[in-house]
Amino acid sequence: MEIFKQIAPLKAFINAQKQRGQSIGLVPTMGALHAGHLSLIEASKRQNSITVCSIFVNPTQFNNPADLLKYPRTFDKDTLLLEKVECDAVFYPDSSEMYPETSLIKFDFSHLDKVMEGKFRPGHFSGVALVVSKLFNIVEPDHAYFGQKDWQQFTVIRQLVEELKFNLTLHSQPTSREADGLAMSSRNLRLNEDQRKNATVFYQALLAAKNALHAGKSITEARVLVKEIVEQKTEIKLEYFEVAESKNLNLLENVKDSDQPIMCIAGFVGEIRLIDNMFLN
Ligand code: AMP
């Protein structure tokens, strides 16, 4: 497996592969890799001759400096995992390589970045769009892979790709979960034993809300139920529970108004912020 810290040699590698007619799959990550990330690598390997995984904790998408500082970094372990699944190349740049100068560009995705994550993490999706645009321009992949776990991120990136005409196909992969249902996340590494046990309530609350909505309860009633379930655990605080039209993230008042509703949840376990989601149908 090739490891690149600089853009120029990575581009030379990619160009050589393309000249040989190889297709390129890209999996952008922030590292601290888990089975969810590896499922994206595996999806890419099934569809491409060469898979590139990027590992970059992107400062411009963090609206909370403490979160950026404490974000887990486990590069040595990550490379072992990537070797095991036979990833072809890793792009592991420093901030100075990705941002040689302070960036002036800001993205505004209108409604898409004003709700849910966008409402509680102002500027987050601008930073995501910036780094993903850079990665798309550097790697020029044929296919790029993202997780359903970050559904709003996927929706924003889809808009980016459509509007800016990036010449690639996007893929969203299902959320990988721990045995108790907790969505895998790099941030789970920061949970202590009790917090880890309790963190499964986000998944349980989504299941309960799904049942309640299928049984004809309103979204407002489902939100009350979710808050009750989540906050019965110590140290857990609900930030939001929303049901949205999955295509355009319009928030719903009534699930009957939607073709394909998705339930999205975010909350804190102590000071660690976790998100999850589930399609209703
Ligand atoms: P991150 O390293 O958290 O920025 O995530 C990198 C990519 O992995 C993103 O496209 C995420 O949506 C995806 N991802 C994160 N967690 C999971 C998971 N549990 N299952 C599937 N994909 C995931």
PDB file of C-alpha atoms and ligand atoms in Angstrom:
ATOM      1  CA  MET A   1       0.000   0.000   0.000  1.00  0.00           C
ATOM      2  CA  GLU A   2       1.328   3.394  -1.013  1.00  0.00           C
ATOM      3  CA  ILE A   3       1.217   6.227   1.532  1.00  0.00           C
ATOM      4  CA  PHE A   4       1.264   9.790   0.221  1.00  0.00           C
ATOM      5  CA  LYS A   5       1.654  12.869   2.355  1.00  0.00           C
ATOM      6  CA  GLN A   6       2.003  15.232  -0.591  1.00  0.00           C
ATOM      7  CA  ILE A   7      -0.394  16.059  -3.426  1.00  0.00           C
ATOM      8  CA  ALA A   8       2.131  15.959  -6.311  1.00  0.00           C
ATOM      9  CA  PRO A   9       3.302  12.332  -5.921  1.00  0.00           C
ATOM     10  CA  LEU A  10      -0.273  11.192  -5.306  1.00  0.00           C
ATOM     11  CA  LYS A  11      -1.358  12.861  -8.551  1.00  0.00           C
ATOM     12  CA  ALA A  12       1.555  11.227 -10.406  1.00  0.00           C
ATOM     13  CA  PHE A  13       0.481   7.828  -9.024  1.00  0.00           C
ATOM     14  CA  ILE A  14      -3.156   8.420 -10.043  1.00  0.00           C
ATOM     15  CA  ASN A  15      -2.184   9.620 -13.524  1.00  0.00           C
ATOM     16  CA  ALA A  16      -0.020   6.538 -14.083  1.00  0.00           C
ATOM     17  CA  GLN A  17      -2.958   4.324 -13.023  1.00  0.00           C
ATOM     18  CA  LYS A  18      -5.363   6.186 -15.300  1.00  0.00           C
ATOM     19  CA  GLN A  19      -3.008   5.847 -18.239  1.00  0.00           C
ATOM     20  CA  ARG A  20      -3.150   2.094 -17.705  1.00  0.00           C
ATOM     21  CA  GLY A  21      -6.966   2.332 -17.873  1.00  0.00           C
ATOM     22  CA  GLN A  22      -7.501   1.717 -14.160  1.00  0.00           C
ATOM     23  CA  SER A  23     -10.625   3.117 -12.484  1.00  0.00           C
ATOM     24  CA  ILE A  24     -10.188   5.034  -9.240  1.00  0.00           C
ATOM     25  CA  GLY A  25     -12.400   4.862  -6.127  1.00  0.00           C
ATOM     26  CA  LEU A  26     -12.022   7.423  -3.341  1.00  0.00           C
ATOM     27  CA  VAL A  27     -13.030   7.007   0.297  1.00  0.00           C
ATOM     28  CA  PRO A  28     -12.577  10.266   2.236  1.00  0.00           C
ATOM     29  CA  THR A  29     -12.206   9.820   6.011  1.00  0.00           C
ATOM     30  CA  MET A  30     -10.886  11.561   9.092  1.00  0.00           C
ATOM     31  CA  GLY A  31      -9.177   8.386  10.298  1.00  0.00           C
ATOM     32  CA  ALA A  32      -9.628   6.466  13.567  1.00  0.00           C
ATOM     33  CA  LEU A  33     -10.947   3.848  11.208  1.00  0.00           C
ATOM     34  CA  HIS A  34     -13.579   1.273  12.136  1.00  0.00           C
ATOM     35  CA  ALA A  35     -15.602  -1.381  10.316  1.00  0.00           C
ATOM     36  CA  GLY A  36     -17.936   1.305   8.898  1.00  0.00           C
ATOM     37  CA  HIS A  37     -15.038   2.946   7.072  1.00  0.00           C
ATOM     38  CA  LEU A  38     -13.775  -0.441   5.931  1.00  0.00           C
ATOM     39  CA  SER A  39     -17.185  -1.253   4.416  1.00  0.00           C
ATOM     40  CA  LEU A  40     -16.720   1.822   2.194  1.00  0.00           C
ATOM     41  CA  ILE A  41     -13.237   0.636   1.191  1.00  0.00           C
ATOM     42  CA  GLU A  42     -14.658  -2.784   0.367  1.00  0.00           C
ATOM     43  CA  ALA A  43     -17.447  -1.242  -1.725  1.00  0.00           C
ATOM     44  CA  SER A  44     -14.842   0.758  -3.616  1.00  0.00           C
ATOM     45  CA  LYS A  45     -12.647  -2.287  -4.145  1.00  0.00           C
ATOM     46  CA  ARG A  46     -15.583  -4.167  -5.656  1.00  0.00           C
ATOM     47  CA  GLN A  47     -16.173  -1.428  -8.244  1.00  0.00           C
ATOM     48  CA  ASN A  48     -12.715  -0.002  -8.978  1.00  0.00           C
ATOM     49  CA  SER A  49      -9.261  -1.244  -9.834  1.00  0.00           C
ATOM     50  CA  ILE A  50      -7.575   1.225  -7.469  1.00  0.00           C
ATOM     51  CA  THR A  51      -8.936   2.441  -4.112  1.00  0.00           C
ATOM     52  CA  VAL A  52      -7.578   5.567  -2.433  1.00  0.00           C
ATOM     53  CA  CYS A  53      -8.463   6.299   1.191  1.00  0.00           C
ATOM     54  CA  SER A  54      -7.809   9.800   2.458  1.00  0.00           C
ATOM     55  CA  ILE A  55      -7.192  10.400   6.149  1.00  0.00           C
ATOM     56  CA  PHE A  56      -7.381  14.044   7.082  1.00  0.00           C
ATOM     57  CA  VAL A  57      -8.896  15.629  10.182  1.00  0.00           C
ATOM     58  CA  ASN A  58     -10.195  18.658   8.362  1.00  0.00           C
ATOM     59  CA  PRO A  59      -9.988  21.759  10.590  1.00  0.00           C
ATOM     60  CA  THR A  60     -12.438  23.843   8.522  1.00  0.00           C
ATOM     61  CA  GLN A  61     -15.363  21.548   9.300  1.00  0.00           C
ATOM     62  CA  PHE A  62     -14.984  21.805  13.078  1.00  0.00           C
ATOM     63  CA  ASN A  63     -17.035  24.578  14.619  1.00  0.00           C
ATOM     64  CA  ASN A  64     -15.892  23.509  18.105  1.00  0.00           C
ATOM     65  CA  PRO A  65     -12.100  23.849  18.694  1.00  0.00           C
ATOM     66  CA  ALA A  66     -12.161  21.363  21.616  1.00  0.00           C
ATOM     67  CA  ASP A  67     -13.762  18.747  19.358  1.00  0.00           C
ATOM     68  CA  LEU A  68     -10.986  19.237  16.778  1.00  0.00           C
ATOM     69  CA  LEU A  69      -8.292  18.960  19.438  1.00  0.00           C
ATOM     70  CA  LYS A  70      -9.760  15.801  20.967  1.00  0.00           C
ATOM     71  CA  TYR A  71     -10.678  14.077  17.704  1.00  0.00           C
ATOM     72  CA  PRO A  72      -9.040  10.609  17.839  1.00  0.00           C
ATOM     73  CA  ARG A  73      -5.928  10.138  15.691  1.00  0.00           C
ATOM     74  CA  THR A  74      -4.726   6.545  15.254  1.00  0.00           C
ATOM     75  CA  PHE A  75      -2.747   6.574  12.014  1.00  0.00           C
ATOM     76  CA  ASP A  76      -0.551   3.525  12.710  1.00  0.00           C
ATOM     77  CA  LYS A  77      -3.565   1.368  13.544  1.00  0.00           C
ATOM     78  CA  ASP A  78      -5.431   2.800  10.540  1.00  0.00           C
ATOM     79  CA  THR A  79      -2.694   1.783   8.106  1.00  0.00           C
ATOM     80  CA  LEU A  80      -2.694  -1.776   9.492  1.00  0.00           C
ATOM     81  CA  LEU A  81      -6.465  -2.005   8.923  1.00  0.00           C
ATOM     82  CA  LEU A  82      -6.120  -0.584   5.430  1.00  0.00           C
ATOM     83  CA  GLU A  83      -3.334  -3.055   4.603  1.00  0.00           C
ATOM     84  CA  LYS A  84      -5.576  -5.874   5.763  1.00  0.00           C
ATOM     85  CA  VAL A  85      -8.430  -4.912   3.408  1.00  0.00           C
ATOM     86  CA  GLU A  86      -5.864  -4.320   0.631  1.00  0.00           C
ATOM     87  CA  CYS A  87      -6.513  -0.650   0.104  1.00  0.00           C
ATOM     88  CA  ASP A  88      -4.160   0.530  -2.646  1.00  0.00           C
ATOM     89  CA  ALA A  89      -3.199   4.003  -1.478  1.00  0.00           C
ATOM     90  CA  VAL A  90      -3.586   6.326   1.491  1.00  0.00           C
ATOM     91  CA  PHE A  91      -3.507  10.086   1.250  1.00  0.00           C
ATOM     92  CA  TYR A  92      -2.480  11.467   4.648  1.00  0.00           C
ATOM     93  CA  PRO A  93      -1.699  15.155   4.200  1.00  0.00           C
ATOM     94  CA  ASP A  94      -0.814  17.742   6.813  1.00  0.00           C
ATOM     95  CA  SER A  95      -3.023  20.798   7.181  1.00  0.00           C
ATOM     96  CA  SER A  96      -0.320  22.868   5.472  1.00  0.00           C
ATOM     97  CA  GLU A  97      -0.584  20.659   2.377  1.00  0.00           C
ATOM     98  CA  MET A  98      -4.367  21.011   2.162  1.00  0.00           C
ATOM     99  CA  TYR A  99      -4.520  24.631   3.335  1.00  0.00           C
ATOM    100  CA  PRO A 100      -1.239  26.370   2.415  1.00  0.00           C
ATOM    101  CA  GLU A 101      -3.070  29.662   2.892  1.00  0.00           C
ATOM    102  CA  THR A 102      -6.108  30.596   4.911  1.00  0.00           C
ATOM    103  CA  SER A 103      -9.084  29.668   2.777  1.00  0.00           C
ATOM    104  CA  LEU A 104     -11.381  32.476   1.687  1.00  0.00           C
ATOM    105  CA  ILE A 105     -14.069  30.352   0.044  1.00  0.00           C
ATOM    106  CA  LYS A 106     -17.341  29.707   1.861  1.00  0.00           C
ATOM    107  CA  PHE A 107     -20.113  27.448   0.577  1.00  0.00           C
ATOM    108  CA  ASP A 108     -23.774  28.123   1.203  1.00  0.00           C
ATOM    109  CA  PHE A 109     -26.153  25.246   0.478  1.00  0.00           C
ATOM    110  CA  SER A 110     -29.266  27.237   1.273  1.00  0.00           C
ATOM    111  CA  HIS A 111     -31.825  25.095   3.132  1.00  0.00           C
ATOM    112  CA  LEU A 112     -29.586  21.983   3.029  1.00  0.00           C
ATOM    113  CA  ASP A 113     -27.067  23.406   5.489  1.00  0.00           C
ATOM    114  CA  LYS A 114     -29.477  25.351   7.693  1.00  0.00           C
ATOM    115  CA  VAL A 115     -31.304  22.410   9.281  1.00  0.00           C
ATOM    116  CA  MET A 116     -30.211  19.704  11.722  1.00  0.00           C
ATOM    117  CA  GLU A 117     -26.378  19.430  11.665  1.00  0.00           C
ATOM    118  CA  GLY A 118     -26.140  22.743   9.814  1.00  0.00           C
ATOM    119  CA  LYS A 119     -28.232  24.518  12.430  1.00  0.00           C
ATOM    120  CA  PHE A 120     -26.191  23.218  15.365  1.00  0.00           C
ATOM    121  CA  ARG A 121     -22.774  23.244  13.643  1.00  0.00           C
ATOM    122  CA  PRO A 122     -22.681  26.517  11.676  1.00  0.00           C
ATOM    123  CA  GLY A 123     -19.992  26.456   8.973  1.00  0.00           C
ATOM    124  CA  HIS A 124     -19.580  22.683   9.209  1.00  0.00           C
ATOM    125  CA  PHE A 125     -20.853  21.855   5.732  1.00  0.00           C
ATOM    126  CA  SER A 126     -18.913  24.698   4.148  1.00  0.00           C
ATOM    127  CA  GLY A 127     -15.748  23.079   5.531  1.00  0.00           C
ATOM    128  CA  VAL A 128     -16.884  19.639   4.369  1.00  0.00           C
ATOM    129  CA  ALA A 129     -17.633  20.923   0.850  1.00  0.00           C
ATOM    130  CA  LEU A 130     -14.281  22.700   0.715  1.00  0.00           C
ATOM    131  CA  VAL A 131     -12.195  19.676   1.661  1.00  0.00           C
ATOM    132  CA  VAL A 132     -14.236  17.254  -0.443  1.00  0.00           C
ATOM    133  CA  SER A 133     -13.876  19.563  -3.485  1.00  0.00           C
ATOM    134  CA  LYS A 134     -10.121  19.646  -2.939  1.00  0.00           C
ATOM    135  CA  LEU A 135      -9.994  15.844  -2.645  1.00  0.00           C
ATOM    136  CA  PHE A 136     -12.103  15.393  -5.791  1.00  0.00           C
ATOM    137  CA  ASN A 137      -9.795  17.743  -7.709  1.00  0.00           C
ATOM    138  CA  ILE A 138      -6.647  16.048  -6.397  1.00  0.00           C
ATOM    139  CA  VAL A 139      -7.712  12.411  -6.847  1.00  0.00           C
ATOM    140  CA  GLU A 140     -10.165  12.816  -9.758  1.00  0.00           C
ATOM    141  CA  PRO A 141     -11.935   9.602  -8.774  1.00  0.00           C
ATOM    142  CA  ASP A 142     -14.433   7.773 -10.969  1.00  0.00           C
ATOM    143  CA  HIS A 143     -16.411   6.809  -7.860  1.00  0.00           C
ATOM    144  CA  ALA A 144     -16.546   8.239  -4.326  1.00  0.00           C
ATOM    145  CA  TYR A 145     -17.994   6.498  -1.278  1.00  0.00           C
ATOM    146  CA  PHE A 146     -19.745   8.003   1.745  1.00  0.00           C
ATOM    147  CA  GLY A 147     -21.714   6.579   4.677  1.00  0.00           C
ATOM    148  CA  GLN A 148     -25.451   6.842   5.241  1.00  0.00           C
ATOM    149  CA  LYS A 149     -24.540   7.571   8.864  1.00  0.00           C
ATOM    150  CA  ASP A 150     -23.855  11.164   7.723  1.00  0.00           C
ATOM    151  CA  TRP A 151     -26.927  11.443   5.505  1.00  0.00           C
ATOM    152  CA  GLN A 152     -27.048  15.232   5.516  1.00  0.00           C
ATOM    153  CA  GLN A 153     -23.390  15.306   4.472  1.00  0.00           C
ATOM    154  CA  PHE A 154     -24.182  12.955   1.596  1.00  0.00           C
ATOM    155  CA  THR A 155     -27.056  15.207   0.487  1.00  0.00           C
ATOM    156  CA  VAL A 156     -24.815  18.284   0.568  1.00  0.00           C
ATOM    157  CA  ILE A 157     -22.055  16.514  -1.389  1.00  0.00           C
ATOM    158  CA  ARG A 158     -24.578  15.282  -3.953  1.00  0.00           C
ATOM    159  CA  GLN A 159     -25.627  18.908  -4.504  1.00  0.00           C
ATOM    160  CA  LEU A 160     -21.960  19.916  -4.800  1.00  0.00           C
ATOM    161  CA  VAL A 161     -21.247  17.228  -7.385  1.00  0.00           C
ATOM    162  CA  GLU A 162     -24.356  18.035  -9.418  1.00  0.00           C
ATOM    163  CA  GLU A 163     -23.926  21.800  -9.441  1.00  0.00           C
ATOM    164  CA  LEU A 164     -20.166  21.899  -9.967  1.00  0.00           C
ATOM    165  CA  LYS A 165     -20.248  19.032 -12.470  1.00  0.00           C
ATOM    166  CA  PHE A 166     -17.649  16.855 -10.794  1.00  0.00           C
ATOM    167  CA  ASN A 167     -17.168  13.974 -13.180  1.00  0.00           C
ATOM    168  CA  LEU A 168     -17.735  11.091 -10.769  1.00  0.00           C
ATOM    169  CA  THR A 169     -20.411   8.821  -9.350  1.00  0.00           C
ATOM    170  CA  LEU A 170     -21.353   9.084  -5.682  1.00  0.00           C
ATOM    171  CA  HIS A 171     -22.297   6.111  -3.546  1.00  0.00           C
ATOM    172  CA  SER A 172     -23.926   5.979  -0.108  1.00  0.00           C
ATOM    173  CA  GLN A 173     -23.239   2.861   1.962  1.00  0.00           C
ATOM    174  CA  PRO A 174     -25.436   1.563   4.823  1.00  0.00           C
ATOM    175  CA  THR A 175     -24.509   2.398   8.422  1.00  0.00           C
ATOM    176  CA  SER A 176     -22.374  -0.225  10.175  1.00  0.00           C
ATOM    177  CA  ARG A 177     -23.449  -0.789  13.767  1.00  0.00           C
ATOM    178  CA  GLU A 178     -22.044  -2.403  16.897  1.00  0.00           C
ATOM    179  CA  ALA A 179     -23.819  -5.535  18.183  1.00  0.00           C
ATOM    180  CA  ASP A 180     -26.062  -3.407  20.456  1.00  0.00           C
ATOM    181  CA  GLY A 181     -27.048  -1.113  17.582  1.00  0.00           C
ATOM    182  CA  LEU A 182     -24.796   1.872  18.311  1.00  0.00           C
ATOM    183  CA  ALA A 183     -23.705   3.389  14.996  1.00  0.00           C
ATOM    184  CA  MET A 184     -19.955   2.969  14.604  1.00  0.00           C
ATOM    185  CA  SER A 185     -18.159   6.282  14.898  1.00  0.00           C
ATOM    186  CA  SER A 186     -14.593   7.404  15.510  1.00  0.00           C
ATOM    187  CA  ARG A 187     -15.949   9.506  18.372  1.00  0.00           C
ATOM    188  CA  ASN A 188     -17.103   6.324  20.176  1.00  0.00           C
ATOM    189  CA  LEU A 189     -13.419   5.837  21.096  1.00  0.00           C
ATOM    190  CA  ARG A 190     -13.805   8.782  23.470  1.00  0.00           C
ATOM    191  CA  LEU A 191     -16.670   7.193  25.454  1.00  0.00           C
ATOM    192  CA  ASN A 192     -15.895   5.679  28.851  1.00  0.00           C
ATOM    193  CA  GLU A 193     -17.385   2.293  29.720  1.00  0.00           C
ATOM    194  CA  ASP A 194     -20.662   3.633  31.157  1.00  0.00           C
ATOM    195  CA  GLN A 195     -21.074   6.195  28.404  1.00  0.00           C
ATOM    196  CA  ARG A 196     -20.467   3.505  25.789  1.00  0.00           C
ATOM    197  CA  LYS A 197     -23.176   1.307  27.331  1.00  0.00           C
ATOM    198  CA  ASN A 198     -25.672   4.177  27.475  1.00  0.00           C
ATOM    199  CA  ALA A 199     -24.904   5.504  23.982  1.00  0.00           C
ATOM    200  CA  THR A 200     -27.012   2.753  22.419  1.00  0.00           C
ATOM    201  CA  VAL A 201     -30.141   4.723  23.449  1.00  0.00           C
ATOM    202  CA  PHE A 202     -29.889   6.807  20.280  1.00  0.00           C
ATOM    203  CA  TYR A 203     -30.462   3.671  18.216  1.00  0.00           C
ATOM    204  CA  GLN A 204     -33.160   2.417  20.598  1.00  0.00           C
ATOM    205  CA  ALA A 205     -34.915   5.783  20.408  1.00  0.00           C
ATOM    206  CA  LEU A 206     -34.874   5.639  16.593  1.00  0.00           C
ATOM    207  CA  LEU A 207     -36.416   2.161  16.668  1.00  0.00           C
ATOM    208  CA  ALA A 208     -39.089   3.292  19.142  1.00  0.00           C
ATOM    209  CA  ALA A 209     -39.861   6.377  17.037  1.00  0.00           C
ATOM    210  CA  LYS A 210     -40.131   4.227  13.918  1.00  0.00           C
ATOM    211  CA  ASN A 211     -42.668   1.964  15.662  1.00  0.00           C
ATOM    212  CA  ALA A 212     -44.606   4.938  17.018  1.00  0.00           C
ATOM    213  CA  LEU A 213     -44.759   6.638  13.607  1.00  0.00           C
ATOM    214  CA  HIS A 214     -45.808   3.414  11.908  1.00  0.00           C
ATOM    215  CA  ALA A 215     -48.535   3.070  14.539  1.00  0.00           C
ATOM    216  CA  GLY A 216     -49.906   6.474  13.515  1.00  0.00           C
ATOM    217  CA  LYS A 217     -48.353   8.724  16.176  1.00  0.00           C
ATOM    218  CA  SER A 218     -47.415  12.245  15.095  1.00  0.00           C
ATOM    219  CA  ILE A 219     -43.826  13.451  14.689  1.00  0.00           C
ATOM    220  CA  THR A 220     -44.333  15.715  17.725  1.00  0.00           C
ATOM    221  CA  GLU A 221     -45.376  12.694  19.801  1.00  0.00           C
ATOM    222  CA  ALA A 222     -42.421  10.695  18.469  1.00  0.00           C
ATOM    223  CA  ARG A 223     -40.081  13.551  19.463  1.00  0.00           C
ATOM    224  CA  VAL A 224     -41.425  13.510  23.048  1.00  0.00           C
ATOM    225  CA  LEU A 225     -40.927   9.747  23.177  1.00  0.00           C
ATOM    226  CA  VAL A 226     -37.377  10.018  21.815  1.00  0.00           C
ATOM    227  CA  LYS A 227     -36.455  12.673  24.371  1.00  0.00           C
ATOM    228  CA  GLU A 228     -37.860  10.521  27.193  1.00  0.00           C
ATOM    229  CA  ILE A 229     -35.933   7.429  26.080  1.00  0.00           C
ATOM    230  CA  VAL A 230     -32.650   9.237  25.480  1.00  0.00           C
ATOM    231  CA  GLU A 231     -32.624  11.419  28.553  1.00  0.00           C
ATOM    232  CA  GLN A 232     -33.519   8.667  31.015  1.00  0.00           C
ATOM    233  CA  LYS A 233     -29.821   7.804  30.827  1.00  0.00           C
ATOM    234  CA  THR A 234     -27.420   9.876  32.870  1.00  0.00           C
ATOM    235  CA  GLU A 235     -25.119  12.226  30.958  1.00  0.00           C
ATOM    236  CA  ILE A 236     -27.197  12.005  27.748  1.00  0.00           C
ATOM    237  CA  LYS A 237     -28.816  15.064  26.229  1.00  0.00           C
ATOM    238  CA  LEU A 238     -30.895  15.190  23.060  1.00  0.00           C
ATOM    239  CA  GLU A 239     -29.913  17.978  20.670  1.00  0.00           C
ATOM    240  CA  TYR A 240     -32.502  17.309  17.975  1.00  0.00           C
ATOM    241  CA  PHE A 241     -34.787  14.675  16.561  1.00  0.00           C
ATOM    242  CA  GLU A 242     -36.189  15.500  13.130  1.00  0.00           C
ATOM    243  CA  VAL A 243     -37.988  13.640  10.411  1.00  0.00           C
ATOM    244  CA  ALA A 244     -37.098  14.918   6.947  1.00  0.00           C
ATOM    245  CA  GLU A 245     -37.759  14.127   3.321  1.00  0.00           C
ATOM    246  CA  SER A 246     -34.553  12.227   2.601  1.00  0.00           C
ATOM    247  CA  LYS A 247     -34.046  13.683  -0.898  1.00  0.00           C
ATOM    248  CA  ASN A 248     -34.127  17.379  -0.036  1.00  0.00           C
ATOM    249  CA  LEU A 249     -34.009  17.463   3.801  1.00  0.00           C
ATOM    250  CA  ASN A 250     -37.281  19.387   4.061  1.00  0.00           C
ATOM    251  CA  LEU A 251     -38.379  18.919   7.658  1.00  0.00           C
ATOM    252  CA  LEU A 252     -41.698  17.142   7.934  1.00  0.00           C
ATOM    253  CA  GLU A 253     -44.660  17.819  10.192  1.00  0.00           C
ATOM    254  CA  ASN A 254     -46.410  14.723   8.959  1.00  0.00           C
ATOM    255  CA  VAL A 255     -44.795  11.562   7.589  1.00  0.00           C
ATOM    256  CA  LYS A 256     -47.629  11.180   5.094  1.00  0.00           C
ATOM    257  CA  ASP A 257     -46.225  14.230   3.234  1.00  0.00           C
ATOM    258  CA  SER A 258     -43.113  12.289   2.249  1.00  0.00           C
ATOM    259  CA  ASP A 259     -42.081   9.581  -0.215  1.00  0.00           C
ATOM    260  CA  GLN A 260     -39.019   8.487   1.693  1.00  0.00           C
ATOM    261  CA  PRO A 261     -38.785   9.978   5.190  1.00  0.00           C
ATOM    262  CA  ILE A 262     -35.607   9.724   7.241  1.00  0.00           C
ATOM    263  CA  MET A 263     -35.382  10.181  11.025  1.00  0.00           C
ATOM    264  CA  CYS A 264     -32.257  12.022  12.172  1.00  0.00           C
ATOM    265  CA  ILE A 265     -31.023  12.341  15.733  1.00  0.00           C
ATOM    266  CA  ALA A 266     -28.126  14.098  17.471  1.00  0.00           C
ATOM    267  CA  GLY A 267     -27.166  14.364  21.086  1.00  0.00           C
ATOM    268  CA  PHE A 268     -24.425  14.487  23.660  1.00  0.00           C
ATOM    269  CA  VAL A 269     -23.042  11.700  25.807  1.00  0.00           C
ATOM    270  CA  GLY A 270     -21.156  13.783  28.333  1.00  0.00           C
ATOM    271  CA  GLU A 271     -19.265  16.161  26.063  1.00  0.00           C
ATOM    272  CA  ILE A 272     -19.129  13.783  23.111  1.00  0.00           C
ATOM    273  CA  ARG A 273     -21.568  14.541  20.331  1.00  0.00           C
ATOM    274  CA  LEU A 274     -23.044  11.617  18.389  1.00  0.00           C
ATOM    275  CA  ILE A 275     -25.453  11.417  15.444  1.00  0.00           C
ATOM    276  CA  ASP A 276     -27.506   8.669  13.868  1.00  0.00           C
ATOM    277  CA  ASN A 277     -30.379   8.240  11.440  1.00  0.00           C
ATOM    278  CA  MET A 278     -32.791   5.670  10.069  1.00  0.00           C
ATOM    279  CA  PHE A 279     -35.091   5.542   7.063  1.00  0.00           C
ATOM    280  CA  LEU A 280     -38.695   5.163   8.103  1.00  0.00           C
ATOM    281  CA  ASN A 281     -39.717   2.735   5.384  1.00  0.00           C
TER     282      ASN A 281
HETATM  283  P1  AMP B   1     -15.470  10.219   9.104  1.00  0.00           P
HETATM  284  O1  AMP B   1     -14.113   9.611   9.231  1.00  0.00           O
HETATM  285  O2  AMP B   1     -16.288  10.159  10.345  1.00  0.00           O
HETATM  286  O3  AMP B   1     -15.430  11.576   8.463  1.00  0.00           O
HETATM  287  O4  AMP B   1     -16.252   9.292   8.079  1.00  0.00           O
HETATM  288  C1  AMP B   1     -15.720   8.995   6.811  1.00  0.00           C
HETATM  289  C2  AMP B   1     -16.790   8.324   5.997  1.00  0.00           C
HETATM  290  O5  AMP B   1     -17.198   7.110   6.650  1.00  0.00           O
HETATM  291  C3  AMP B   1     -18.054   9.193   5.859  1.00  0.00           C
HETATM  292  O6  AMP B   1     -18.573   9.057   4.547  1.00  0.00           O
HETATM  293  C4  AMP B   1     -18.986   8.585   6.880  1.00  0.00           C
HETATM  294  O7  AMP B   1     -20.352   8.772   6.575  1.00  0.00           O
HETATM  295  C5  AMP B   1     -18.597   7.111   6.810  1.00  0.00           C
HETATM  296  N1  AMP B   1     -18.979   6.438   8.042  1.00  0.00           N
HETATM  297  C6  AMP B   1     -18.754   6.867   9.311  1.00  0.00           C
HETATM  298  N2  AMP B   1     -19.308   6.013  10.194  1.00  0.00           N
HETATM  299  C7  AMP B   1     -19.901   5.029   9.455  1.00  0.00           C
HETATM  300  C8  AMP B   1     -20.645   3.862   9.778  1.00  0.00           C
HETATM  301  N3  AMP B   1     -20.910   3.526  11.046  1.00  0.00           N
HETATM  302  N4  AMP B   1     -21.091   3.082   8.773  1.00  0.00           N
HETATM  303  C9  AMP B   1     -20.836   3.411   7.474  1.00  0.00           C
HETATM  304  N5  AMP B   1     -20.145   4.501   7.109  1.00  0.00           N
HETATM  305  C10 AMP B   1     -19.679   5.302   8.079  1.00  0.00           C
END
